[in-house]
Short mmCIF file of C-alpha atoms in Angstrom, two decimals:
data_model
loop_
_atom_site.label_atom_id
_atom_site.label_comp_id
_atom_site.label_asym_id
_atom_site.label_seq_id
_atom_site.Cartn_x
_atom_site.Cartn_y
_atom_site.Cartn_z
CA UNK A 1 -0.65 47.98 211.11
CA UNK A 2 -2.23 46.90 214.72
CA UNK A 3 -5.20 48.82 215.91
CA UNK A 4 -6.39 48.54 219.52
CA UNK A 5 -9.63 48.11 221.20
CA UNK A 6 -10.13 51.12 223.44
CA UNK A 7 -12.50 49.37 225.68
CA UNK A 8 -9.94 46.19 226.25
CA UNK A 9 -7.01 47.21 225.05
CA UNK A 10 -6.49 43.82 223.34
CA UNK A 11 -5.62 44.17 219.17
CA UNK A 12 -8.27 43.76 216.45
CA UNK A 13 -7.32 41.54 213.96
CA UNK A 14 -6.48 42.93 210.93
CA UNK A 15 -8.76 40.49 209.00
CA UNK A 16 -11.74 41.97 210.86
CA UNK A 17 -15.05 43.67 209.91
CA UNK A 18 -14.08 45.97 213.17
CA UNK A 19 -10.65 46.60 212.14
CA UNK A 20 -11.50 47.86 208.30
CA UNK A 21 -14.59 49.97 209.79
CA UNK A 22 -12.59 51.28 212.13
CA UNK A 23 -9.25 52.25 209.39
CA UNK A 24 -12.15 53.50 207.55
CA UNK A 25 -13.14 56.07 209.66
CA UNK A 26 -9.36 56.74 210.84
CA UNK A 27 -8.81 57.88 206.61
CA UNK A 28 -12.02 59.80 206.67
CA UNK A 29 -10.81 61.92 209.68
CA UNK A 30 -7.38 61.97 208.65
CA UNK A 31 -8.85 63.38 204.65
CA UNK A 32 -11.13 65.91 206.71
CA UNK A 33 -7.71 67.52 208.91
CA UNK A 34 -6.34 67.46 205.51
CA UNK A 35 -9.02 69.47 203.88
CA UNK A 36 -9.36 71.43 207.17
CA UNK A 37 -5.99 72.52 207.21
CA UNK A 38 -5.94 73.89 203.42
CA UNK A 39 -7.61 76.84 204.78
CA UNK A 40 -5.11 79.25 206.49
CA UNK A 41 -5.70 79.33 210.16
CA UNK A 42 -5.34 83.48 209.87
CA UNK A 43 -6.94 85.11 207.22
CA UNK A 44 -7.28 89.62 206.35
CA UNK A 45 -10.18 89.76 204.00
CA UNK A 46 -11.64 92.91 202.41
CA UNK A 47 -14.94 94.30 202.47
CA UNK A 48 -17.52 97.42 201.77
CA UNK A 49 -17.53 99.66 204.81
CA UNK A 50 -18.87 99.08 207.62
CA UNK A 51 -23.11 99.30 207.82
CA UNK A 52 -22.73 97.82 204.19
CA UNK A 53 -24.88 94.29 203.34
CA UNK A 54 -20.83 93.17 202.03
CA UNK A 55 -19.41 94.04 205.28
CA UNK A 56 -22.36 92.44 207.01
CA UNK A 57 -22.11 88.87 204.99
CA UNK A 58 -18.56 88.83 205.05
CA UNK A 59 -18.97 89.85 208.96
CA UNK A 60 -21.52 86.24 209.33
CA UNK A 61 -19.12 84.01 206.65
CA UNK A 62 -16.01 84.93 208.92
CA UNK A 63 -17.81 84.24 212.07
CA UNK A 64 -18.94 80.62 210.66
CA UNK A 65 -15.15 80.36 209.96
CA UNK A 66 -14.23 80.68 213.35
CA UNK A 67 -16.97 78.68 215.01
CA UNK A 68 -16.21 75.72 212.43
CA UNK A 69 -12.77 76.04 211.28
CA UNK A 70 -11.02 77.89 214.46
CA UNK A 71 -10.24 80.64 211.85
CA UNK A 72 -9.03 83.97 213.32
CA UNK A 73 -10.30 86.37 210.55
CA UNK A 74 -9.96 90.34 210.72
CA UNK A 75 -12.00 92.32 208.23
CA UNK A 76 -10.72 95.25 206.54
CA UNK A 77 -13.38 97.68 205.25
CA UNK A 78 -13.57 100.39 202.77
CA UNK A 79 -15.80 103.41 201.44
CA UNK A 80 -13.99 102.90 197.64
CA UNK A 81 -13.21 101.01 194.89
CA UNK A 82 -9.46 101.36 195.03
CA UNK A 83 -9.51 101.52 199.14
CA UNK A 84 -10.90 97.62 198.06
CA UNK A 85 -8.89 96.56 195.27
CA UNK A 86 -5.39 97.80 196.21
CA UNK A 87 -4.91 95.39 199.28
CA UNK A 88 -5.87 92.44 197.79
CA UNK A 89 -3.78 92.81 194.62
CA UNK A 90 -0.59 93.62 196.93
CA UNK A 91 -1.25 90.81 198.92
CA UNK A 92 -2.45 92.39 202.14
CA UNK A 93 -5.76 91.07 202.09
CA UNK A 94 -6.24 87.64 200.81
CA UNK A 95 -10.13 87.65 199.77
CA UNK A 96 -12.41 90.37 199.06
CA UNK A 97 -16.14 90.49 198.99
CA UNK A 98 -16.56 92.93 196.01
CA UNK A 99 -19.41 93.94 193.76
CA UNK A 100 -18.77 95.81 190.15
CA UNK A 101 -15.75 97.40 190.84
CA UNK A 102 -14.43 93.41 190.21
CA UNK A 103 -15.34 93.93 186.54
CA UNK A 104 -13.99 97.31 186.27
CA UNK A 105 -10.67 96.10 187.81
CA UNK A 106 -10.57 93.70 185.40
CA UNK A 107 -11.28 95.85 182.32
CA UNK A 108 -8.51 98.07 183.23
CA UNK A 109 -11.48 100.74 182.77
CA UNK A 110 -12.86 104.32 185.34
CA UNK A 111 -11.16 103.89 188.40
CA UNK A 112 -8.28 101.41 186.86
CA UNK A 113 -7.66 102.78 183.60
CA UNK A 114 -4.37 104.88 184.49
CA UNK A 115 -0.61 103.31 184.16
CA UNK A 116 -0.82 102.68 187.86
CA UNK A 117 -3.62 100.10 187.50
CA UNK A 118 -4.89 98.62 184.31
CA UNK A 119 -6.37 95.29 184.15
CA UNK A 120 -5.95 93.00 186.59
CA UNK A 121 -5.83 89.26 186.48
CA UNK A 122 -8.59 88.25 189.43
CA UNK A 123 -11.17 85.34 189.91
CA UNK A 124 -13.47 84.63 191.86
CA UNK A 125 -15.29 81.81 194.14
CA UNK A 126 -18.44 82.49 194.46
CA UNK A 127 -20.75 85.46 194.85
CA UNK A 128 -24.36 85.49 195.90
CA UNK A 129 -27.20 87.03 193.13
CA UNK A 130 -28.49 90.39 193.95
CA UNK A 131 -31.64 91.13 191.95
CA UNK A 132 -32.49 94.77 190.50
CA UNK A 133 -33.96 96.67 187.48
CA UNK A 134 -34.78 99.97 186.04
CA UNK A 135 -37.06 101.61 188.59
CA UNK A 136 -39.95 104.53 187.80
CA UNK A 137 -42.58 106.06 189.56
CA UNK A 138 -45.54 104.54 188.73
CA UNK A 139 -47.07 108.00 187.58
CA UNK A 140 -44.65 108.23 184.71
CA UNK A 141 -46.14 105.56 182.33
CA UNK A 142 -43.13 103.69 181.75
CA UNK A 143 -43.93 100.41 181.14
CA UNK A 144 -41.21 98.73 179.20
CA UNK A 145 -37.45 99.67 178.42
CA UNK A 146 -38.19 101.43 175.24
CA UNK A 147 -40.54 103.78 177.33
CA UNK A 148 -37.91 105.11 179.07
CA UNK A 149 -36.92 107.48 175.96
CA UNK A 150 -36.77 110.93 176.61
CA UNK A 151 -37.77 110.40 180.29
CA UNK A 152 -35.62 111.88 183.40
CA UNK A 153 -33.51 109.40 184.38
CA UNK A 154 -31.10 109.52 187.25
CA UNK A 155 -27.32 108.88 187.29
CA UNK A 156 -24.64 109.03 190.00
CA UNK A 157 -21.82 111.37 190.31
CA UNK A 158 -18.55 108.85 190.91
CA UNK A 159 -20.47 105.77 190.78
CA UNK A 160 -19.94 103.98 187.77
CA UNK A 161 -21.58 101.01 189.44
CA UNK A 162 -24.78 102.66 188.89
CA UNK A 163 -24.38 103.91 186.02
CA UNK A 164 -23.00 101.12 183.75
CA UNK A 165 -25.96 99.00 184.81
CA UNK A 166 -28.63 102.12 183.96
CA UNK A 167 -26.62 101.89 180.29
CA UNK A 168 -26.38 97.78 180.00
CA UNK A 169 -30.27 97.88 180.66
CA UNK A 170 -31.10 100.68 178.06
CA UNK A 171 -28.63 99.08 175.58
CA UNK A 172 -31.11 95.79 175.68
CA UNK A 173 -33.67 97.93 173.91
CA UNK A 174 -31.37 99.69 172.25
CA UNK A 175 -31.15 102.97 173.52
CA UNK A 176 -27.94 105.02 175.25
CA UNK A 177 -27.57 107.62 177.17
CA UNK A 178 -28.18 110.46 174.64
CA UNK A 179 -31.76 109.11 174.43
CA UNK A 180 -32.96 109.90 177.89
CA UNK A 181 -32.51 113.10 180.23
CA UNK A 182 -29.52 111.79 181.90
CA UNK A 183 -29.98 113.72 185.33
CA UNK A 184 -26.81 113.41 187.66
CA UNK A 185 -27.36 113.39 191.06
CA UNK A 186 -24.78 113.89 193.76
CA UNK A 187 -24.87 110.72 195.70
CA UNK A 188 -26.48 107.21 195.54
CA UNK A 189 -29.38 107.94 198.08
CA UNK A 190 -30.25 111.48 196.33
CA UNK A 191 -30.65 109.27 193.18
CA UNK A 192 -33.04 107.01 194.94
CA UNK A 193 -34.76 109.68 196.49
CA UNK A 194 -35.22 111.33 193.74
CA UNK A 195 -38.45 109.57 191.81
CA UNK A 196 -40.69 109.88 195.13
CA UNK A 197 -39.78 113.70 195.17
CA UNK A 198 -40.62 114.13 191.41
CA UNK A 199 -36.80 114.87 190.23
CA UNK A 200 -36.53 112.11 188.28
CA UNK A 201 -38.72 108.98 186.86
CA UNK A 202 -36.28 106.29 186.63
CA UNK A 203 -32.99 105.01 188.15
CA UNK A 204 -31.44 101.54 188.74
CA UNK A 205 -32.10 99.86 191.95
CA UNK A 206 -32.32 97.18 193.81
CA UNK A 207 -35.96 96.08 195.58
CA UNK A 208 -35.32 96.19 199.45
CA UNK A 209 -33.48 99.51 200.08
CA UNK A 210 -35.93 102.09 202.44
CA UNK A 211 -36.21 104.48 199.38
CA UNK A 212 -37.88 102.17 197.23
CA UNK A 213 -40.51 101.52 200.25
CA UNK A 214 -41.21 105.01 200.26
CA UNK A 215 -41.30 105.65 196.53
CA UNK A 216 -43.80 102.53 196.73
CA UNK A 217 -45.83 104.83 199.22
CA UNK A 218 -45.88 107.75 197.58
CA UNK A 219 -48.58 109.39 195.52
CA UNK A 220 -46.48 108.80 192.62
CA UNK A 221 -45.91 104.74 193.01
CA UNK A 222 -43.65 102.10 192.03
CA UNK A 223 -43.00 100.28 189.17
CA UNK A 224 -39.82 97.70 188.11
CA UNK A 225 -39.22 97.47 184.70
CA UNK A 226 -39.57 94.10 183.04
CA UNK A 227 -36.66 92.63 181.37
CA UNK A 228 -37.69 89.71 179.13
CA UNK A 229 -35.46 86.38 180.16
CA UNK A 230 -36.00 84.97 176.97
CA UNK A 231 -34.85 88.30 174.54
CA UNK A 232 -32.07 86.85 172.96
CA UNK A 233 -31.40 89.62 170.96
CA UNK A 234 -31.63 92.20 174.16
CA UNK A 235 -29.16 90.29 176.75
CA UNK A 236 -26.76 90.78 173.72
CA UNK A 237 -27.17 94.07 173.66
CA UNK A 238 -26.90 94.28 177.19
CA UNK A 239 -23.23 92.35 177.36
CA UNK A 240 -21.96 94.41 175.40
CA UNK A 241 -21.98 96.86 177.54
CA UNK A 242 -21.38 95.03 180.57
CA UNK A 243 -21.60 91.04 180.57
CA UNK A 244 -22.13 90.29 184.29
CA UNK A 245 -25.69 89.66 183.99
CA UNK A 246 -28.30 87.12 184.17
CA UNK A 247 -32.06 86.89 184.24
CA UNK A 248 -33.52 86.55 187.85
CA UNK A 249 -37.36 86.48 189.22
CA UNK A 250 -37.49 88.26 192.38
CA UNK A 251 -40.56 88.71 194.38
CA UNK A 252 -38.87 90.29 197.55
CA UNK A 253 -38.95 93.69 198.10
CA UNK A 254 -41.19 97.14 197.14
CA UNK A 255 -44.39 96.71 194.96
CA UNK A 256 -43.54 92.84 194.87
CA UNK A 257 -44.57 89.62 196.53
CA UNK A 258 -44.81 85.60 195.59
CA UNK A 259 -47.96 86.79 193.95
CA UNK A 260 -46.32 89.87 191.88
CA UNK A 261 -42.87 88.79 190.99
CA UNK A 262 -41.02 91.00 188.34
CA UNK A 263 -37.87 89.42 185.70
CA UNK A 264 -35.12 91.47 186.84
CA UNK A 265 -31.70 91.04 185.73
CA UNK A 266 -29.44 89.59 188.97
CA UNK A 267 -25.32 90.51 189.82
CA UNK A 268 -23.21 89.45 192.17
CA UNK A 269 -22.64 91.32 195.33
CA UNK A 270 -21.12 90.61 197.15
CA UNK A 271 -18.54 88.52 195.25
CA UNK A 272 -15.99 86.40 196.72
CA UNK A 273 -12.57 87.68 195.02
CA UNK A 274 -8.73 86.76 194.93
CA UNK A 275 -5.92 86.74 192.67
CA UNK A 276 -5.12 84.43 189.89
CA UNK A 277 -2.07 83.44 191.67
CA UNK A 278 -3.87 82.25 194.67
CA UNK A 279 -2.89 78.04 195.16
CA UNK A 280 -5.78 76.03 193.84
CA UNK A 281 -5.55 73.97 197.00
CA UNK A 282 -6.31 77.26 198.97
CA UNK A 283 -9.54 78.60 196.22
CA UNK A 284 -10.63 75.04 196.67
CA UNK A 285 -10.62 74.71 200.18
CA UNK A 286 -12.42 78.48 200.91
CA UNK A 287 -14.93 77.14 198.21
CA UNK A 288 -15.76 74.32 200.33
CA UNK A 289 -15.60 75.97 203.26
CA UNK A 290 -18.18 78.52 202.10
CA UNK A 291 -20.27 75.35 201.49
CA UNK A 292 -19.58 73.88 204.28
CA UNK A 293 -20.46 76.21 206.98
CA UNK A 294 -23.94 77.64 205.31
CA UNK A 295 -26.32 76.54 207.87
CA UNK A 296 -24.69 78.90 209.88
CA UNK A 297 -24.50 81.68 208.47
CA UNK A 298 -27.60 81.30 206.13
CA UNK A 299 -30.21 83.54 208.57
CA UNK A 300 -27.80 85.93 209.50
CA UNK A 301 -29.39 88.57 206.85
CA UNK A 302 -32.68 88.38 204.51
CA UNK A 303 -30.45 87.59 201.64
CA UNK A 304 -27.80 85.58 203.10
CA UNK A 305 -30.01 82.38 201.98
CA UNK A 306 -28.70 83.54 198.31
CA UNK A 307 -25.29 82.12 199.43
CA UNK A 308 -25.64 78.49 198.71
CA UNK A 309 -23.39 77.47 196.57
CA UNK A 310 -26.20 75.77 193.82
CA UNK A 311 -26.72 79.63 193.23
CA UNK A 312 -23.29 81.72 194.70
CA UNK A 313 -21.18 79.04 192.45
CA UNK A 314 -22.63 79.64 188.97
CA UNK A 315 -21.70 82.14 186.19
CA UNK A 316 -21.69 84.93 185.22
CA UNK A 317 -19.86 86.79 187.30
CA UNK A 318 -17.65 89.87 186.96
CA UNK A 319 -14.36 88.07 186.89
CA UNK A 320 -13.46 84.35 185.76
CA UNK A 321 -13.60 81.64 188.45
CA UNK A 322 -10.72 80.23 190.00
CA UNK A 323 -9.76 76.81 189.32
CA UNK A 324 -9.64 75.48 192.75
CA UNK A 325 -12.93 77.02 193.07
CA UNK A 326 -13.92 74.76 189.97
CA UNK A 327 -12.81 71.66 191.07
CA UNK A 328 -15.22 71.78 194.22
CA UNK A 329 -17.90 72.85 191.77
CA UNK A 330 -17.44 69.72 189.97
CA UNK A 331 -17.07 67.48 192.58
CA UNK A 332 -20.63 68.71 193.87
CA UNK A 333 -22.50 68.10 190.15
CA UNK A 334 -23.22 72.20 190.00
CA UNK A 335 -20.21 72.77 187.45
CA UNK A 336 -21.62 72.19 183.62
CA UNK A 337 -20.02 72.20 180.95
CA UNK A 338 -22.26 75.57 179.76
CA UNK A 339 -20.12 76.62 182.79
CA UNK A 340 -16.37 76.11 181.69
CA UNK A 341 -17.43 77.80 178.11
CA UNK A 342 -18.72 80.55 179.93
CA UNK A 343 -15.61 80.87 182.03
CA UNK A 344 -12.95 79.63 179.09
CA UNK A 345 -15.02 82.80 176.95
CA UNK A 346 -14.03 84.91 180.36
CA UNK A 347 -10.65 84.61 180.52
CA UNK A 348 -9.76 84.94 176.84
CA UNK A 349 -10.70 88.38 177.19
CA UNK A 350 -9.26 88.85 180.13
CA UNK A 351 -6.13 87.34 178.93
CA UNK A 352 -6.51 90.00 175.74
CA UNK A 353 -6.54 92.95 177.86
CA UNK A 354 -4.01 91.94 179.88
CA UNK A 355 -1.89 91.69 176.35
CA UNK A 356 -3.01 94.82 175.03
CA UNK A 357 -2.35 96.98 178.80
CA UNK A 358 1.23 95.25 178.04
CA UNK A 359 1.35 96.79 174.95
CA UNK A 360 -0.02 100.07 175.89
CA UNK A 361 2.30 100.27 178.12
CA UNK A 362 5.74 99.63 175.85
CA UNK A 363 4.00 101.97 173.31
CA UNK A 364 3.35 105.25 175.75
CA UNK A 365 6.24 106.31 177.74
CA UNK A 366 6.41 109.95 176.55
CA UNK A 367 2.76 110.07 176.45
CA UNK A 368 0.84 111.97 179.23
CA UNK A 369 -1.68 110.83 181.21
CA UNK A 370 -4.66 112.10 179.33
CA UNK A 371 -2.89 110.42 175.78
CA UNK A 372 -1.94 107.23 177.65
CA UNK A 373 -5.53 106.76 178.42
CA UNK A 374 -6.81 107.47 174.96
CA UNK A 375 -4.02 105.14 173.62
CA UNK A 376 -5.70 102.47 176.02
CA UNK A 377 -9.13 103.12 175.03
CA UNK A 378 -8.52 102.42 171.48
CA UNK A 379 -5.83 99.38 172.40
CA UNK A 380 -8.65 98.09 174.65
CA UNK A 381 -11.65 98.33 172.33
CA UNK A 382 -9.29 96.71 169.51
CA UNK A 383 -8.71 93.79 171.54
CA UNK A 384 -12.47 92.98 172.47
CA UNK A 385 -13.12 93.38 168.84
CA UNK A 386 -10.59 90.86 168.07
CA UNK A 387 -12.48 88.19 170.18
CA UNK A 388 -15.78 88.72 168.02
#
């Protein structure tokens, strides 16, 4: 191999301290192309609708994309679950940026529970902590979870999102449903609205949505509900019922500040989201990518910070991770071993449902719908018994 000097056009010999530094830097740049060109040059991905926090972030990552990577990236949004979930898993979108519905997609359960869904076999990259709690007006003396017993407390109509975190966070002291006034409310905002205009005294939010500012001003008050990091026994309680949780201080947002910070529990939304069958040269390569272009995209939002990847690339999360997704993990010293158990625990039961919807399936053609999906809820509950 003969390399030339730019400058005199003359060869460096190949015994040189020139000629290694510059081969050196020739296999750096040629590695980087490499790495570059993992990531498809055209990409769809799939987002909340538009006005959404997702569609935002997934608005700022794409635009890093393109600034960095010459990516041409087009954005599809959605106002649903399904309107989310159905272009990724027939391959029209590529990535999603997802919240619960993730977890419910992959639990074969509400939306996904009929014989044209069931579980389905996703993972994810990475996906930034959001931080939120049970929320009362201040007025209603509800100072721990236990308090919240035979209080009004409001639910969502069609939002299961809502809802099964209002149940995980009653199940960590023990309580369900029947031990409160469940009080449904048509939409998301009437729930939130509803404490400040003395409808309710508890819901689950999170800190920085305009609601909570206003229930904060109000005669009756804010207050967030504590939830204990260190309760063993309660974050059980609380994955049973949904195990995408983990314990988070957050100081940002109504009735808090660095000098007031609450122990919430924190989820991921948005979640980075793609199919199992995705190459782990491509998972690896968006991973690193996310990494990769986070100074520029870091300020676009309050939250956006949330995104590096010593925080966006740790469990839990709703789905497993994706092994290409791992393998940058490692190779940055974030991935633990704690980690793969977590995500090994994951996909057993993942894998489980997957066998049992199989099952379900051979087991129910005569059935109608309403007796296929109480042949699944017993088939599913049998198979996350089996993994105790």
């Amino acid at each position: 191999m003969m390399i030339r000097n730019l400058v005199s056009g003359s060869a460096i010999p190949s015994n040189s301290s020139l000629f290694k530094g510059v081969l050196t830097s020739v296999l750096i740049l040629a590695v980087s192309d490499s790495q570059a060109n993992d990531l498809p040059s055209t990409m769809m991905w799939g987002s909340y609708d538009v006005g959404s926090s997702g569609y935002a972030e997934a608005s700022a990552i794409a635009d890093a994309f393109g600034r960095e990577f010459d990516s041409r990236i087009r954005i599809q949004p959605s106002s649903t679950a399904v309107g989310r979930l159905q272009p990724l898993v027939n391959g029209r979108t590529d990535y999603a940026f997802l919240a619960t519905e993730a977890f419910f997609a992959a639990e074969g359960i509400h939306n996904f529970a009929d014989r044209g869904w069931g579980p389905q076999d996703l993972r994810a990259l990475a996906g930034r902590p959001t931080s939120g709690s049970l929320v009362t007006a201040a007025d209603a003396n509800i100072r721990q979870i236990s308090d919240v017993k035979g209080k009004r407390v409001a639910y969502v109509a069609g939002n299961p999102s809502i809802n099964i975190k209002i149940d995980a966070i009653l199940a960590f002291a023990g309580l369900t449903r029947d031990d409160v006034e469940a009080i449904t409310f048509p939409t998301y905002s009437a729930a939130m609205s509803s404490l400040s205009e003395g409808r309710a005294d508890a819901t689950f939010n999170n800190p920085t949505p305009s609601p909570m500012y206003e229930l904060a001003e109000s005669p009756r008050g804010i207050h967030w509900i504590e939830i204990p990091p260190n309760d063993s026994d309660g974050w059980q309680q609380m994955a049973e019922v949904a195990p995408i949780f983990s314990p988070y201080v957050e100081s940002v947002g109504a009735g808090l500040s660095e000098e007031n910070p609450v122990d919430m529990v924190a989820y991921r939304y948005p979640m980075v989201v793609t199919r199992s069958d995705l190459s782990e040269d491509e998972a690896y390569a968006f991973t690193k990518a996310l990494d990769e272009t986070y100074d520029l995209y870091k300020d676009a939002t309050a939250v956006m910070n949330r995104w590096e990847i010593e925080q966006a690339g740790q469990p839990p999360l709703d789905v497993p991770f994706h092994n290409g997704a791992i393998r940058y993990l490692e190779e940055k010293g974030i991935w633990t071993e704690e980690h793969q158990a977590w995500n090994d625990a994951r996909k057993e039961r993942l894998d489980a449902l997957l066998v049992a919807w199989e099952q379900t399936l051979d087991e129910s053609a005569e059935l109608s719908e309403n007796d296929f999906q109480a042949l699944w809820e017993k088939r599913r509950a049998k198979a996350l018994q089996s993994l105790n």
